[in-house]
JSON list of C-alpha atoms in Angstrom, two decimals:
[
{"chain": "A", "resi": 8, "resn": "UNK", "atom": "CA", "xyz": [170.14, 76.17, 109.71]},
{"chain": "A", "resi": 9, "resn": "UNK", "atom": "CA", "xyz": [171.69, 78.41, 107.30]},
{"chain": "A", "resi": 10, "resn": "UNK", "atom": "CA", "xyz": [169.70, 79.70, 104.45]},
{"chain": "A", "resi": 11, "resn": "UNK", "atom": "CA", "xyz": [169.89, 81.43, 101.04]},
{"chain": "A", "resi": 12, "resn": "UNK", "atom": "CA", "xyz": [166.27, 83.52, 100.06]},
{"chain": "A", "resi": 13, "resn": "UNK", "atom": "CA", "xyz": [165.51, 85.43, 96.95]},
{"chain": "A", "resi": 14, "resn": "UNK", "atom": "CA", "xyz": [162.05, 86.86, 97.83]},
{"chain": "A", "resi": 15, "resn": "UNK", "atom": "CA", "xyz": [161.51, 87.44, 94.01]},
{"chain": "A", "resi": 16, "resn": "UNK", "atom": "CA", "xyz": [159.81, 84.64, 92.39]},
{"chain": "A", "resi": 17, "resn": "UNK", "atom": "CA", "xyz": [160.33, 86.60, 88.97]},
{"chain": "A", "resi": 18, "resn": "UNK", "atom": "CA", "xyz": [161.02, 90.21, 87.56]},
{"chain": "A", "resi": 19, "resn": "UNK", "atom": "CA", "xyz": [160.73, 92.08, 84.39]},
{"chain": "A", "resi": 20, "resn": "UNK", "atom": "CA", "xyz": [162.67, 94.94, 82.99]},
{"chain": "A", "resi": 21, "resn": "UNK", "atom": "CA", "xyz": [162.69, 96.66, 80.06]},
{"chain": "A", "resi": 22, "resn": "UNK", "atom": "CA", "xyz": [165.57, 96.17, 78.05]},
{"chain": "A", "resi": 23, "resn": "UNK", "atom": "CA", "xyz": [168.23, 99.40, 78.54]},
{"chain": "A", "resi": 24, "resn": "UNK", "atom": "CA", "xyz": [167.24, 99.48, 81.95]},
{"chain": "A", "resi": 25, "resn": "UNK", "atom": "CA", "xyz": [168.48, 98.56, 85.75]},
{"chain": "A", "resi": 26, "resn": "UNK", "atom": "CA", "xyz": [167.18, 95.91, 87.60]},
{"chain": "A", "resi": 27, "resn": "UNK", "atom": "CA", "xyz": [167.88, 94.76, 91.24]},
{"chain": "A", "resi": 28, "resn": "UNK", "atom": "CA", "xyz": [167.24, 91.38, 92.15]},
{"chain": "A", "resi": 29, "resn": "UNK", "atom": "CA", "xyz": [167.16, 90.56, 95.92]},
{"chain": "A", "resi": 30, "resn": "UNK", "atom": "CA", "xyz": [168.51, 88.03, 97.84]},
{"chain": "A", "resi": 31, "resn": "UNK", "atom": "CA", "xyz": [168.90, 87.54, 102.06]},
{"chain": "A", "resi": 32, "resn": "UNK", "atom": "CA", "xyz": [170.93, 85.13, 103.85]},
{"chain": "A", "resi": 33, "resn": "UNK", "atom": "CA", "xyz": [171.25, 83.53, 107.51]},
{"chain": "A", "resi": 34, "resn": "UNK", "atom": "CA", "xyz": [174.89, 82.66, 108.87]},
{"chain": "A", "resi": 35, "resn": "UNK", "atom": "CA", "xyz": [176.58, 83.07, 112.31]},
{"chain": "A", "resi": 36, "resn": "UNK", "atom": "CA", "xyz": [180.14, 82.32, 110.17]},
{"chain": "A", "resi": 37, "resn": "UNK", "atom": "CA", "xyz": [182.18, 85.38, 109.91]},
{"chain": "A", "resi": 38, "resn": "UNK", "atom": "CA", "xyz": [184.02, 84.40, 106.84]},
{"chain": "A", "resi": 39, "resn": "UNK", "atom": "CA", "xyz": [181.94, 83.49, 103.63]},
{"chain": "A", "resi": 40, "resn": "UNK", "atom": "CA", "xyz": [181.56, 83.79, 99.95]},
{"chain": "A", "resi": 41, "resn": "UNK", "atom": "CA", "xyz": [178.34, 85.17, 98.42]},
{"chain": "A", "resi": 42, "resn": "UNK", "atom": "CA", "xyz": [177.94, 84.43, 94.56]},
{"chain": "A", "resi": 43, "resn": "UNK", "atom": "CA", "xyz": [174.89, 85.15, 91.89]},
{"chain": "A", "resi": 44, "resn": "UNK", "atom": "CA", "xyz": [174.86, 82.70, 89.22]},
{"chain": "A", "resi": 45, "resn": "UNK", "atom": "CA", "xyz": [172.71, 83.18, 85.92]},
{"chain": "A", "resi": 46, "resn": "UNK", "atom": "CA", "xyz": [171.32, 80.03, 84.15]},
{"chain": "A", "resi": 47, "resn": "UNK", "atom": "CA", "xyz": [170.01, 80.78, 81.10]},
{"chain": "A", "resi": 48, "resn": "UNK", "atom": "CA", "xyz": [167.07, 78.31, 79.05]},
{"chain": "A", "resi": 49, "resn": "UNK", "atom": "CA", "xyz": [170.07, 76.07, 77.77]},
{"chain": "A", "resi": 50, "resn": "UNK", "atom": "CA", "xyz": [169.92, 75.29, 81.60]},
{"chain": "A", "resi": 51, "resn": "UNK", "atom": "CA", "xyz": [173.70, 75.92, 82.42]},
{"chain": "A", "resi": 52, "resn": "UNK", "atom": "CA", "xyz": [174.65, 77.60, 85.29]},
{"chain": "A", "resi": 53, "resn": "UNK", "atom": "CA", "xyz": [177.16, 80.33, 84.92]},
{"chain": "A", "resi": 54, "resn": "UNK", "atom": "CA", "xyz": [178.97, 82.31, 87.32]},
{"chain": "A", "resi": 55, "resn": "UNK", "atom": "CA", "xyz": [178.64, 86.01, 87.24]},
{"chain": "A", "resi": 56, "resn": "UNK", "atom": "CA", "xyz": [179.71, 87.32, 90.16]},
{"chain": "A", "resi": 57, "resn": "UNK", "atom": "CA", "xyz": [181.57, 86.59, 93.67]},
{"chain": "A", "resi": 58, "resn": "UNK", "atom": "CA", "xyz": [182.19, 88.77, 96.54]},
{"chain": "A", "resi": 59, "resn": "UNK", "atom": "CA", "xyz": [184.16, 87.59, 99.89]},
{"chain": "A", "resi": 60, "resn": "UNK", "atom": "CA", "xyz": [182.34, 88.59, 103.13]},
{"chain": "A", "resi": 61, "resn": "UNK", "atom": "CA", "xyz": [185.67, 89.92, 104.21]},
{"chain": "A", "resi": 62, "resn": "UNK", "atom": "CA", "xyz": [185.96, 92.58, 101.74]},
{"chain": "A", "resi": 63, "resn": "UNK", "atom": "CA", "xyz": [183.72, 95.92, 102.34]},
{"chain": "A", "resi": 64, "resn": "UNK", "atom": "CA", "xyz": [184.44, 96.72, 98.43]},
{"chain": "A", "resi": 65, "resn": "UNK", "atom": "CA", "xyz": [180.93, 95.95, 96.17]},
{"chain": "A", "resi": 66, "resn": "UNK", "atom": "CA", "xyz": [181.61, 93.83, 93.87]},
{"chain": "A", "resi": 67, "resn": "UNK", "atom": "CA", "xyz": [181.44, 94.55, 89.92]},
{"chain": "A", "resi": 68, "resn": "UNK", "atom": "CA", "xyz": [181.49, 92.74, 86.65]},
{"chain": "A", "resi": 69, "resn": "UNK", "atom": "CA", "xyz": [180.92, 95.03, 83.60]},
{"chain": "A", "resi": 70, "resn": "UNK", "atom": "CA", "xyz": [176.85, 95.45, 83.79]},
{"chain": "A", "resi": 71, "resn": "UNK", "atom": "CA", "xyz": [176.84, 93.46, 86.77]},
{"chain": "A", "resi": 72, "resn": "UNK", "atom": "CA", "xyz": [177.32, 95.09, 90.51]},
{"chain": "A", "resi": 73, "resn": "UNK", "atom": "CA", "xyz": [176.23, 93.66, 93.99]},
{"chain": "A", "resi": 74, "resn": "UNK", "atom": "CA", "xyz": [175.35, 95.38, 97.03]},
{"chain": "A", "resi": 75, "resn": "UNK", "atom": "CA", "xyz": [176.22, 93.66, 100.24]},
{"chain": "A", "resi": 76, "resn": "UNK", "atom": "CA", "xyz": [175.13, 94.46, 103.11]},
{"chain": "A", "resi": 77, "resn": "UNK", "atom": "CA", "xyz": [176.62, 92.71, 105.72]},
{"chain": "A", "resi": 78, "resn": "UNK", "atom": "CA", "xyz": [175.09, 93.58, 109.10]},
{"chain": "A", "resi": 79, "resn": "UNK", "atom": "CA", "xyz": [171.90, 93.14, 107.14]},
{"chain": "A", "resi": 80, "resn": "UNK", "atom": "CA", "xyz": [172.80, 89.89, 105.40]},
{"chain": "A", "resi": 81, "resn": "UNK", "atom": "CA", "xyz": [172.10, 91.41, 102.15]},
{"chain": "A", "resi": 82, "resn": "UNK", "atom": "CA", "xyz": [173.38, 90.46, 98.54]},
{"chain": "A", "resi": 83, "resn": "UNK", "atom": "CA", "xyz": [171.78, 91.85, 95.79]},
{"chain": "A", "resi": 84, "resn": "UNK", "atom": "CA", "xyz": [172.71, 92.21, 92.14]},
{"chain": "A", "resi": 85, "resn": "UNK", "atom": "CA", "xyz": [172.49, 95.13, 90.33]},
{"chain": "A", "resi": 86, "resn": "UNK", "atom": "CA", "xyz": [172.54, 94.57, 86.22]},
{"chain": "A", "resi": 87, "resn": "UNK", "atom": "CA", "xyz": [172.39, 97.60, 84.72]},
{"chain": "A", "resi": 88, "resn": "UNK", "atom": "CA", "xyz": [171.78, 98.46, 80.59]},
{"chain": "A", "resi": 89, "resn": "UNK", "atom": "CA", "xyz": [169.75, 95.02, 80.34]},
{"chain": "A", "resi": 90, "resn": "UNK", "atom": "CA", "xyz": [170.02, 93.07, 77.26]},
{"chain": "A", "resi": 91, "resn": "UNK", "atom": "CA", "xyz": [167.89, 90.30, 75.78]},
{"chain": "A", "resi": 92, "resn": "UNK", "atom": "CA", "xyz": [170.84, 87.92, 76.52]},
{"chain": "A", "resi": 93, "resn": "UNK", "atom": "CA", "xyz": [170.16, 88.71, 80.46]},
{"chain": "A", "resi": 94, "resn": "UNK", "atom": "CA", "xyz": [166.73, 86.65, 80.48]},
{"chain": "A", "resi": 95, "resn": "UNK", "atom": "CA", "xyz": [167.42, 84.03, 83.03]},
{"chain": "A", "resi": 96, "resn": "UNK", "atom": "CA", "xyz": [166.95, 82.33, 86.06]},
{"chain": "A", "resi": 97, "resn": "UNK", "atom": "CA", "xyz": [169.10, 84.29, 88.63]},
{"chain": "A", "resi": 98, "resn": "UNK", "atom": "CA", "xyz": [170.45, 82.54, 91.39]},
{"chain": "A", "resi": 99, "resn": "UNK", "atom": "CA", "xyz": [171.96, 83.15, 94.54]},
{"chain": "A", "resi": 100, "resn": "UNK", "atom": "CA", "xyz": [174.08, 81.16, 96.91]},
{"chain": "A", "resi": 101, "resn": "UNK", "atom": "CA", "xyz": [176.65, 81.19, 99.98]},
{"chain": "A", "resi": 102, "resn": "UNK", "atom": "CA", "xyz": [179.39, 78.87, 100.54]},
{"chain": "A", "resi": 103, "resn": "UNK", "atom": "CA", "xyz": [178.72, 79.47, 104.55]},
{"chain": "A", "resi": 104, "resn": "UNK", "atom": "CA", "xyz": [178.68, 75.82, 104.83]},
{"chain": "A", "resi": 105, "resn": "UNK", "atom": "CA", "xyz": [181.50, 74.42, 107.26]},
{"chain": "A", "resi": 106, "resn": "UNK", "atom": "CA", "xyz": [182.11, 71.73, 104.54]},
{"chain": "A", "resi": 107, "resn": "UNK", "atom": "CA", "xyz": [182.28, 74.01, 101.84]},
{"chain": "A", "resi": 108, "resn": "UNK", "atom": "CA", "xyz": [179.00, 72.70, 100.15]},
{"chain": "A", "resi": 109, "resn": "UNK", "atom": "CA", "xyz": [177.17, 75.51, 98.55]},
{"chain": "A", "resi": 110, "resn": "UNK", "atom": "CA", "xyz": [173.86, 76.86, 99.67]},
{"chain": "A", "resi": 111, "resn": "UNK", "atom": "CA", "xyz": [171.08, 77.82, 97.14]},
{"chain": "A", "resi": 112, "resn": "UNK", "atom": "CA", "xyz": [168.37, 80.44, 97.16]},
{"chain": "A", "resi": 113, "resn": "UNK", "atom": "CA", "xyz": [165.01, 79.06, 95.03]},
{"chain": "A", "resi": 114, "resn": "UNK", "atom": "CA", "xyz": [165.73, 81.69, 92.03]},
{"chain": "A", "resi": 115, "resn": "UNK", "atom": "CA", "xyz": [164.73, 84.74, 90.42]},
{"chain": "A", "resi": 116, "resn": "UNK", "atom": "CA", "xyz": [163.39, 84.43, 86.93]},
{"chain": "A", "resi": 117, "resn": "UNK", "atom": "CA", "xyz": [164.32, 87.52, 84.89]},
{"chain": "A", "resi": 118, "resn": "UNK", "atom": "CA", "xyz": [162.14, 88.50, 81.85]},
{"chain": "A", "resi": 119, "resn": "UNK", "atom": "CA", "xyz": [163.40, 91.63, 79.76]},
{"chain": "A", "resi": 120, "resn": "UNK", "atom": "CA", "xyz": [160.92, 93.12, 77.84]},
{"chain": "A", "resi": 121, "resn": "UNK", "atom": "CA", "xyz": [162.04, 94.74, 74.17]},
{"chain": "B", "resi": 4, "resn": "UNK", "atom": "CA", "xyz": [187.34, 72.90, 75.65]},
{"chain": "B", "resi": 5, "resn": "UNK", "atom": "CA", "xyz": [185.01, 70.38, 76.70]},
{"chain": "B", "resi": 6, "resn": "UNK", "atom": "CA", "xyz": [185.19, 71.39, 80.41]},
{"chain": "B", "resi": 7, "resn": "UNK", "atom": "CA", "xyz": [181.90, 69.00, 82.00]},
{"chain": "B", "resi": 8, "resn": "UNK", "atom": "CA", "xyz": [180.26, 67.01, 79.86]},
{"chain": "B", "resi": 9, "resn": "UNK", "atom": "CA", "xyz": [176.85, 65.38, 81.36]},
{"chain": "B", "resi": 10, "resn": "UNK", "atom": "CA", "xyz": [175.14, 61.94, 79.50]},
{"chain": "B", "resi": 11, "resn": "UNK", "atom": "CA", "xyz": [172.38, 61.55, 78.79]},
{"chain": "B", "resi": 12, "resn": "UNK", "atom": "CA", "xyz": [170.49, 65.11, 78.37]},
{"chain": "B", "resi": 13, "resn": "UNK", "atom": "CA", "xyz": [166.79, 63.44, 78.54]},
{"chain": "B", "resi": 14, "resn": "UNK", "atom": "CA", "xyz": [166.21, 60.01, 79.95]},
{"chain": "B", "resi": 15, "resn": "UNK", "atom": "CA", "xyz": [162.20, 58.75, 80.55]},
{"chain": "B", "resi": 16, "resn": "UNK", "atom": "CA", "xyz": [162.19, 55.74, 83.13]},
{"chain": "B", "resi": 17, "resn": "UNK", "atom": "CA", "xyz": [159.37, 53.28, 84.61]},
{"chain": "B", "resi": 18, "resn": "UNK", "atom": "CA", "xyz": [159.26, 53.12, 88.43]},
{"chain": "B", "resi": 19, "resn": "UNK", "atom": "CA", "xyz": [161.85, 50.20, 89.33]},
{"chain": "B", "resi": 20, "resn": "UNK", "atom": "CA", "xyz": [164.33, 50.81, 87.13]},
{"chain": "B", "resi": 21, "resn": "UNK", "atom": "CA", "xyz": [167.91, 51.90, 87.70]},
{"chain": "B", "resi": 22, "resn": "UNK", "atom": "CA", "xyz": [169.98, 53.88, 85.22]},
{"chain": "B", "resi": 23, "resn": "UNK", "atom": "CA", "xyz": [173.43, 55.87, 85.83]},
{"chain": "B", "resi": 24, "resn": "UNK", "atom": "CA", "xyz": [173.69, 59.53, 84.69]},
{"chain": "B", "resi": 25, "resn": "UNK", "atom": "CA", "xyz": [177.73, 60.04, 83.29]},
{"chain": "B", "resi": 26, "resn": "UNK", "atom": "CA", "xyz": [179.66, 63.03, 84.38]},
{"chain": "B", "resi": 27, "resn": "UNK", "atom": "CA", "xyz": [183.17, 63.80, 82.56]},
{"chain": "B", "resi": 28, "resn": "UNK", "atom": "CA", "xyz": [185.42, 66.30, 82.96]},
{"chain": "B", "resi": 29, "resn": "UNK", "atom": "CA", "xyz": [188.59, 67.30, 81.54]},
{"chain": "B", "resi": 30, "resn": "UNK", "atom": "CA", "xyz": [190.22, 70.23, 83.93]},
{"chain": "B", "resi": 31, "resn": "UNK", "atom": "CA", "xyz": [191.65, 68.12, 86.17]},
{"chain": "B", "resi": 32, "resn": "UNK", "atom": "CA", "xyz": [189.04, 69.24, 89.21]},
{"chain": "B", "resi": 33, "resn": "UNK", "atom": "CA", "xyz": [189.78, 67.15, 92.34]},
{"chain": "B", "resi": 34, "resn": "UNK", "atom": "CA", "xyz": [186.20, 68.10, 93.43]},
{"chain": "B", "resi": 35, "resn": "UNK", "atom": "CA", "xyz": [183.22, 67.16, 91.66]},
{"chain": "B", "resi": 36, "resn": "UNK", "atom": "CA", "xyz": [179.54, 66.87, 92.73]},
{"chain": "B", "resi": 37, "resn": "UNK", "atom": "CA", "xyz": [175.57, 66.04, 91.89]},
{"chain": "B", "resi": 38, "resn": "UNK", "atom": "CA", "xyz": [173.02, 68.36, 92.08]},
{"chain": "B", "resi": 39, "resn": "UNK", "atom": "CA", "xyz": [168.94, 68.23, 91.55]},
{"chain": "B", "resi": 40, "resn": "UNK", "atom": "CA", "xyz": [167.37, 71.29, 90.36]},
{"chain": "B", "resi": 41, "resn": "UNK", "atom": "CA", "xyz": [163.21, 71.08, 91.10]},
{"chain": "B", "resi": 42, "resn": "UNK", "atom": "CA", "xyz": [160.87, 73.91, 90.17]},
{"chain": "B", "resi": 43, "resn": "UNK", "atom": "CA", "xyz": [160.68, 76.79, 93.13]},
{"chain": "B", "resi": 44, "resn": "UNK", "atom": "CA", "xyz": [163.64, 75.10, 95.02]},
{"chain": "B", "resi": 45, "resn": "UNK", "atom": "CA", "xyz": [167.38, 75.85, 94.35]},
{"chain": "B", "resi": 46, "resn": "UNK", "atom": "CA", "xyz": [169.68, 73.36, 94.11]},
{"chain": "B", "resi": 47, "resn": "UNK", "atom": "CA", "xyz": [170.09, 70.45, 96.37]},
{"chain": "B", "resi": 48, "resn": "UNK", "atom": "CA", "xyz": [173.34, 68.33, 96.55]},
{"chain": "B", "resi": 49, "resn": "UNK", "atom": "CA", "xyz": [173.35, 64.73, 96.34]},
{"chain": "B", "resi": 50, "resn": "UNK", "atom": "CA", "xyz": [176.94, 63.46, 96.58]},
{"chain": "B", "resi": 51, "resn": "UNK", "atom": "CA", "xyz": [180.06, 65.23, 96.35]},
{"chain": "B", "resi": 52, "resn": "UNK", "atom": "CA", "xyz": [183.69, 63.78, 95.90]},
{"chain": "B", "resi": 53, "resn": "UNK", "atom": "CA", "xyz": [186.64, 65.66, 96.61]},
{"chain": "B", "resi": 54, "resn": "UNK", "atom": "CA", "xyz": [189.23, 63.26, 95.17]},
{"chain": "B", "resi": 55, "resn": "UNK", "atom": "CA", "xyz": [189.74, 59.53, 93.39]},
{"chain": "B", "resi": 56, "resn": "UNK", "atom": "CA", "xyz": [188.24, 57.13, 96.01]},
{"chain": "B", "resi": 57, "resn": "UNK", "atom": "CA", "xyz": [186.49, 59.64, 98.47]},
{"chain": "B", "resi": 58, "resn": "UNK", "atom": "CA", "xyz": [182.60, 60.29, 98.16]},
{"chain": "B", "resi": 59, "resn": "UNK", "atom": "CA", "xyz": [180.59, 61.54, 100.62]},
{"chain": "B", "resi": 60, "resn": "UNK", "atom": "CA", "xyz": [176.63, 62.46, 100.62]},
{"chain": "B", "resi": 61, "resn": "UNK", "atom": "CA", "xyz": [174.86, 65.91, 100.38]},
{"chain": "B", "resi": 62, "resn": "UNK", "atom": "CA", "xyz": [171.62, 66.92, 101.56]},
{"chain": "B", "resi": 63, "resn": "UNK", "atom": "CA", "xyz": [169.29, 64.34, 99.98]},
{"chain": "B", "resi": 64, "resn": "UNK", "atom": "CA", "xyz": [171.53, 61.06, 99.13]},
{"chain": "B", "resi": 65, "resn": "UNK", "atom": "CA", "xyz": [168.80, 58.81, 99.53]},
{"chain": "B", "resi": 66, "resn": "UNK", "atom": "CA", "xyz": [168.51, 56.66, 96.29]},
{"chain": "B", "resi": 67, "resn": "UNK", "atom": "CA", "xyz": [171.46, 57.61, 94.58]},
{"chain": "B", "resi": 68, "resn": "UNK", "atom": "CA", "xyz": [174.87, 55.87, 94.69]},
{"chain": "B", "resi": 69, "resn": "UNK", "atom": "CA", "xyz": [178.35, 57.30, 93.41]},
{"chain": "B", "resi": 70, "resn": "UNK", "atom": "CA", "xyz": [181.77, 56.23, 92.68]},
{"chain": "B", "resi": 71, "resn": "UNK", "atom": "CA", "xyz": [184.45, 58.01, 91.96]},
{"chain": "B", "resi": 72, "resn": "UNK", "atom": "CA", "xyz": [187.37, 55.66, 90.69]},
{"chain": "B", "resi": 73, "resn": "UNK", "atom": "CA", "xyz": [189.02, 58.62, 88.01]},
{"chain": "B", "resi": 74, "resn": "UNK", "atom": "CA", "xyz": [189.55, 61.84, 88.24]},
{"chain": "B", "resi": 75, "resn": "UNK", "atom": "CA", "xyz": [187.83, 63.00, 85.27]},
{"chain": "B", "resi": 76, "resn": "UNK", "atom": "CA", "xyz": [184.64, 60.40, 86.02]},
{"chain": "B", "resi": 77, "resn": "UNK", "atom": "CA", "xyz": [181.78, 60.81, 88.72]},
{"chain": "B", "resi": 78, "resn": "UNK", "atom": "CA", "xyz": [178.65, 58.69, 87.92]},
{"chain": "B", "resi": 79, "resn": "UNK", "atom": "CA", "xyz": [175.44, 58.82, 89.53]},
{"chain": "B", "resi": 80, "resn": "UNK", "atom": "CA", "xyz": [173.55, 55.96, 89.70]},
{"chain": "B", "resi": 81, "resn": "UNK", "atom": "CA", "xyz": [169.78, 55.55, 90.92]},
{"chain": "B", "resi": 82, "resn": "UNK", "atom": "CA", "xyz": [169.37, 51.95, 91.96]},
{"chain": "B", "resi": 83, "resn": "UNK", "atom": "CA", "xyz": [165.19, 51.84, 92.14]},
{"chain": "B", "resi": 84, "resn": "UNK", "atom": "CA", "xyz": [163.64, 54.89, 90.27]},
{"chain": "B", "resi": 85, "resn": "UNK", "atom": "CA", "xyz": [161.02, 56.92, 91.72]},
{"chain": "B", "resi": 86, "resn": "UNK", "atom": "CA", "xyz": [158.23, 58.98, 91.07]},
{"chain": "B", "resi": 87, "resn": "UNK", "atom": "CA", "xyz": [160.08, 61.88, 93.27]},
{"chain": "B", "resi": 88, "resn": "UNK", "atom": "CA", "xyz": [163.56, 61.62, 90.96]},
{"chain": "B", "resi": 89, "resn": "UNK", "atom": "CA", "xyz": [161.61, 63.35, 88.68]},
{"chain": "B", "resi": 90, "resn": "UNK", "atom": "CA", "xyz": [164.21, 66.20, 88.45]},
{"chain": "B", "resi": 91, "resn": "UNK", "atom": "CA", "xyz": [166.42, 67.96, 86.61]},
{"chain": "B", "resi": 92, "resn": "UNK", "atom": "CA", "xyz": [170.54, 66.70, 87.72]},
{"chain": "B", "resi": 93, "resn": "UNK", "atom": "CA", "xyz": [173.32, 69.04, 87.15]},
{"chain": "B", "resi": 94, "resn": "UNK", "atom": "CA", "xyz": [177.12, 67.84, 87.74]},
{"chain": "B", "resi": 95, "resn": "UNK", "atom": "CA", "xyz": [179.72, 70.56, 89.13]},
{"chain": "B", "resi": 96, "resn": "UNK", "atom": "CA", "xyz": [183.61, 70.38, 89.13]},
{"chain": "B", "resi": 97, "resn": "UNK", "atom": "CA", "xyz": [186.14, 73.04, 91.00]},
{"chain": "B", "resi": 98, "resn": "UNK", "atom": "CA", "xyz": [189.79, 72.82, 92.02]},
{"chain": "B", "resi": 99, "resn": "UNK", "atom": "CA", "xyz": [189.78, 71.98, 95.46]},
{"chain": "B", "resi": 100, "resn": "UNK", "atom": "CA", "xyz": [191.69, 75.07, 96.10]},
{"chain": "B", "resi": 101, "resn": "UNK", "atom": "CA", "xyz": [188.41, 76.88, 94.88]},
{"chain": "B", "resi": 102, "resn": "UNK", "atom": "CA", "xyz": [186.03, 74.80, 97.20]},
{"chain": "B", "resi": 103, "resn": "UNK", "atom": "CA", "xyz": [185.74, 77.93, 99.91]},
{"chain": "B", "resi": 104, "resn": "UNK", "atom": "CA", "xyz": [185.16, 80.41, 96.76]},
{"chain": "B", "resi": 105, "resn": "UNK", "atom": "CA", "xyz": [182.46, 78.07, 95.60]},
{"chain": "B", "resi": 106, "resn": "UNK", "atom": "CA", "xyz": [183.27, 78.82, 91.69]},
{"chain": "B", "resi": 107, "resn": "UNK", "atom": "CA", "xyz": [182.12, 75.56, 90.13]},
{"chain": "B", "resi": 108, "resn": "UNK", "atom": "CA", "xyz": [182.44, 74.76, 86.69]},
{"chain": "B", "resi": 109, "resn": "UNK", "atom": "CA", "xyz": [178.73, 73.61, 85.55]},
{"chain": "B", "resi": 110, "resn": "UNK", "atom": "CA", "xyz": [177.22, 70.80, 83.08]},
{"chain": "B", "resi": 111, "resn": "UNK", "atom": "CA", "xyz": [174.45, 70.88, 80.93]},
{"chain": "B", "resi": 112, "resn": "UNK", "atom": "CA", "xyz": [172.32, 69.76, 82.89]},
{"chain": "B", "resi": 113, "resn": "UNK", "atom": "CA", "xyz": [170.18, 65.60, 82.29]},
{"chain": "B", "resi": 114, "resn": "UNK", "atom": "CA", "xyz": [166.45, 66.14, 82.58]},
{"chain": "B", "resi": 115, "resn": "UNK", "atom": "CA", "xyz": [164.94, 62.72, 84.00]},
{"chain": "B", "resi": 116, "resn": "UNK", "atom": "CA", "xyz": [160.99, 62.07, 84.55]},
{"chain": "B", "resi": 117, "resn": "UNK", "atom": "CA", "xyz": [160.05, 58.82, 86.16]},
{"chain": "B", "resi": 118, "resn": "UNK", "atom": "CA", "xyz": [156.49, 57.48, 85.40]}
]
């Protein structure tokens, strides 16, 4: 079965500083999406960042890079300069599904400490 | 911009009951889809629809029923609740286009507990 796991039940930063949450996957498809999606406590899930499994480039979004890893099925998000507005639940997920369906890790909870 | 609009937001229900949990949206999304969100799991689809009249189940379907007669409309209904419902449901639109990018267009989430 393919999977999606973030091995970081929760992670604090300071605020001003980088943070890199991890996240593995497990897919014999050669052609994916990878995508980290924040939900915040008004509980609605917001994209922040996609990267094809095609494309060797990283990823970026302002304060918000990835490193993928692909021969070690490895996608993890680098937000650097935290803010108070980053506390969240991080999530990860993979649309390696042959139907397109999405794939969910369990979450990261981010706490940034003032 | 309205985008997906989820009713209600909090709903308390005795075992036995049934209830439907509305899902709107107003960017013309072909695909549109339930979700349940429990604590240390990620999400988990129900049912997914990629067009007016076509509904298909996810990866835990069991007590839930869809239709999808609109394009803008995708209840969920739970016929008989349960103690396990106990969840928190999130709806999700995308252009169908966009299905293989996976960029999904969220609601607010409906938090339901079942006593």
């Amino acid at each position: 079965a393919q999977t999606v796991t973030q091995s970081q039940p929760e992670m604090s930063v300071q605020e001003a500083e980088t943070v890199t949450l991890s996240c593995t996957y497990d897919t014999s498809e050669s052609d994916y999406y990878l995508f980290w999606y924040k939900q915040p406590p008004s509980r609605q899930m917001i994209l922040v960042i996609r990267q094809e499994a095609y494309k060797q480039q990283n990823a970026t979004e302002n304060r918000f890079s990835v490193n993928f890893q692909k021969a070690a099925k490895s996608f993890s998000l680098k937000i650097s300069d935290s803010q108070l507005g980053d506390a969240a639940m991080y999530f990860c997920a993979s649309s390696m599904d042959s139907n397109y369906q999405l794939i969910w890790g369990a979450g990261t909870k981010l706490i940034i400490k003032p | 911009n309205a985008g997906v609009t989820q009713t209600p937001k909090f709903q308390v229900l005795k075992t036995g009951q049934s209830m439907t949990l509305q899902c709107a949206q107003d960017m013309n999304h072909e695909y549109m889809s339930w979700y349940r969100q429990d604590p240390g799991m990620g999400l988990r689809l129900i049912h997914y629809s990629v067009g007016a009249g076509i509904t298909d189940q996810g990866e835990v379907p069991n007590g839930y029923n869809v239709s999808r007669s609109t394009t803008e409309d995708f209840p969920l209904r739970l016929l008989s609740a349960a103690p396990s419902q106990t969840s928190v449901y999130f709806c999700a639109s995308s252009y169908s286009g966009a299905l293989n990018t996976g960029e999904l267009f969220f609601g607010e989430g409906s938090r339901l507990t079942v006593l």
